[in-house]
Amino acid sequence: MTKLRAAFHTLGCKTNHYETDALCRQFCQAGFIQVSFDSEADVYLVNTCTVTGEAGRKSRQMLRRARRNNPSAIVVALGCHAELHDVSDCADIAVGTNGKGQVLRQILDLLHRRGLPAPADHFSGQADGTTGATGTAGATSLAAYEELGPADRQSETRAYIKVEDGCNSFCAYCVIPFARGRVRSRSCENIIEEAAALASAGYREVVLTGIHICSYGAEYGLPSHAVMELAQEMAAIPGIERIRLGSLEPLSLTPRFIELARQNPKLLPHFHLSLQSGSDTVLARMNRRYQTREYRGIVGRLRQSFDQPGLTTDVIVGFPGETETEHQASLEFCREIGFTRLHVFRFSSRSGTAAASMPDPVGPQTINRRSQEMLALAGHLAAAFHSRQIGRSQRVLLEKLRPDGYFEGYTPEYVPILLPASPGLSEGQIVSVTGLRSDENFLVCGNANASLS
Ligand code: SF4
């Protein structure tokens, strides 16, 4: 029998990508074959994002593209945008941020009702999840962690492992707690089991990911360093050589957290410490629970504990009411901290959040100019940090061989590197390199041949 074809597209964060990988594995085990999104498939699954208005627009665009690719296919909208918005105009099935584990059964049910042959061994009658293509708002807030099973990675050399879902913080601009619900932690056994399986499959670097990973175990009263205890267990798994952490909330980096990080020989010295604004008055309006003084103190402790740690962050420009003075304060604070990489976001009003009804919106031209200024600073800071890596010996994971004959990879501090290909080098190896020259995008390295791992 001809196999049914499933195509996947993911928008948004690493957590979404992880979930799509897990679903892909489920579908392949159920007898589907995965095909590219641009080809003709029987089922298209789009894991949507709603973090900005633009992300929502692109999500719908991909759903419509799927319909054009094969008008008779089943089009499925998954994830945050589908959780909060009616997508019945462009999808046959909508599953929000919970219930993704049921989507295979829903598709098999719909195939059956359409008279198409489903992969027989796995068809088990009527699906019991949501089958209408409407939003599923509210369903996630009381849900338990939904285990989707291990993710199936196609070619990555770095593996993401989801440890939790949801967020309890309700920052004024953020729709995530509405879309993903409250914190639910994955079982430690399942996380460690997946890490061990990844190590057996040859993955040497894992990234702990989630919506708010420092909330791992929070629903059971665990402190923020619980995720570091998890990283300790992971470090004991043979084959795992490097552990990275996803985005961190500043106040979670308690002295105990930093101490556990310092003691873990496999934890890489890269901390993505969410800032959002370097102005205290804007931080207060954003409902962020720290001030720049506290943030500065945490960065100081990290720098005492690690030699030149990579410090990356997210910053929003144009939050409602942001004055020129506040914007300049934000720029100045970012300059003072000396971030090694800055992700700049233009404020995007999300319906249902506190910020959506705040007065004094910042005009698009001003947002644009402030974004350009923040991006220029980001480039300057990155170039300065990269240049300080010249002459340092670094261990890098070779992640991708480019057509121009250079490997791409990252230093432990998350500096992107380029290394000329040479005999004996291949993707997935961890090698020692030395930085030779740099710009704001890359550190160009050499000398790997002498010290292959
Ligand atoms: S901490 Fe704030 S910004 Fe981050 S997901 Fe939670 S609500 Fe959103």
PDB file of N, CA and C in Angstrom, residues 9 22 31 45 172 214 264 288 297 301 326 348 386 425:
ATOM      1  N   HIS A   9       5.695  22.008   9.240  1.00  0.00           N
ATOM      2  CA  HIS A   9       6.362  23.325   9.259  1.00  0.00           C
ATOM      3  C   HIS A   9       6.205  23.916  10.662  1.00  0.00           C
ATOM      4  N   ALA A  22       8.960  15.643  17.835  1.00  0.00           N
ATOM      5  CA  ALA A  22       8.345  14.509  18.537  1.00  0.00           C
ATOM      6  C   ALA A  22       7.143  13.984  17.747  1.00  0.00           C
ATOM      7  N   GLY A  31       3.477   4.879  10.258  1.00  0.00           N
ATOM      8  CA  GLY A  31       3.443   4.442   8.862  1.00  0.00           C
ATOM      9  C   GLY A  31       3.424   5.556   7.840  1.00  0.00           C
ATOM     10  N   LEU A  45       1.041  19.645   8.646  1.00  0.00           N
ATOM     11  CA  LEU A  45       0.913  20.102  10.028  1.00  0.00           C
ATOM     12  C   LEU A  45       1.754  21.362  10.212  1.00  0.00           C
ATOM     13  N   ALA A 172       3.640  41.983  31.127  1.00  0.00           N
ATOM     14  CA  ALA A 172       2.527  42.768  30.571  1.00  0.00           C
ATOM     15  C   ALA A 172       2.386  42.634  29.061  1.00  0.00           C
ATOM     16  N   CYS A 214      13.553  27.795  34.318  1.00  0.00           N
ATOM     17  CA  CYS A 214      13.871  27.934  35.749  1.00  0.00           C
ATOM     18  C   CYS A 214      12.650  27.633  36.612  1.00  0.00           C
ATOM     19  N   ASN A 264      29.333  22.184  37.546  1.00  0.00           N
ATOM     20  CA  ASN A 264      28.988  21.195  36.516  1.00  0.00           C
ATOM     21  C   ASN A 264      29.995  21.304  35.365  1.00  0.00           C
ATOM     22  N   ARG A 288       7.936  43.091  34.926  1.00  0.00           N
ATOM     23  CA  ARG A 288       9.132  42.287  35.170  1.00  0.00           C
ATOM     24  C   ARG A 288       9.496  42.523  36.634  1.00  0.00           C
ATOM     25  N   GLY A 297      23.905  42.870  39.464  1.00  0.00           N
ATOM     26  CA  GLY A 297      24.516  42.039  40.508  1.00  0.00           C
ATOM     27  C   GLY A 297      24.643  40.586  40.061  1.00  0.00           C
ATOM     28  N   ARG A 301      28.048  38.299  39.510  1.00  0.00           N
ATOM     29  CA  ARG A 301      28.323  36.975  40.111  1.00  0.00           C
ATOM     30  C   ARG A 301      28.689  35.959  39.034  1.00  0.00           C
ATOM     31  N   GLU A 326      13.941  56.852  28.521  1.00  0.00           N
ATOM     32  CA  GLU A 326      13.925  55.421  28.890  1.00  0.00           C
ATOM     33  C   GLU A 326      14.648  54.583  27.826  1.00  0.00           C
ATOM     34  N   SER A 348       5.076  44.498  19.931  1.00  0.00           N
ATOM     35  CA  SER A 348       3.932  44.096  19.118  1.00  0.00           C
ATOM     36  C   SER A 348       2.774  43.851  20.079  1.00  0.00           C
ATOM     37  N   HIS A 386      33.702  39.104  20.106  1.00  0.00           N
ATOM     38  CA  HIS A 386      34.354  38.151  19.189  1.00  0.00           C
ATOM     39  C   HIS A 386      35.844  38.458  19.087  1.00  0.00           C
ATOM     40  N   LEU A 425      37.753  15.974   9.291  1.00  0.00           N
ATOM     41  CA  LEU A 425      36.743  16.729  10.031  1.00  0.00           C
ATOM     42  C   LEU A 425      35.358  16.388   9.494  1.00  0.00           C
TER      43      LEU A 425
END
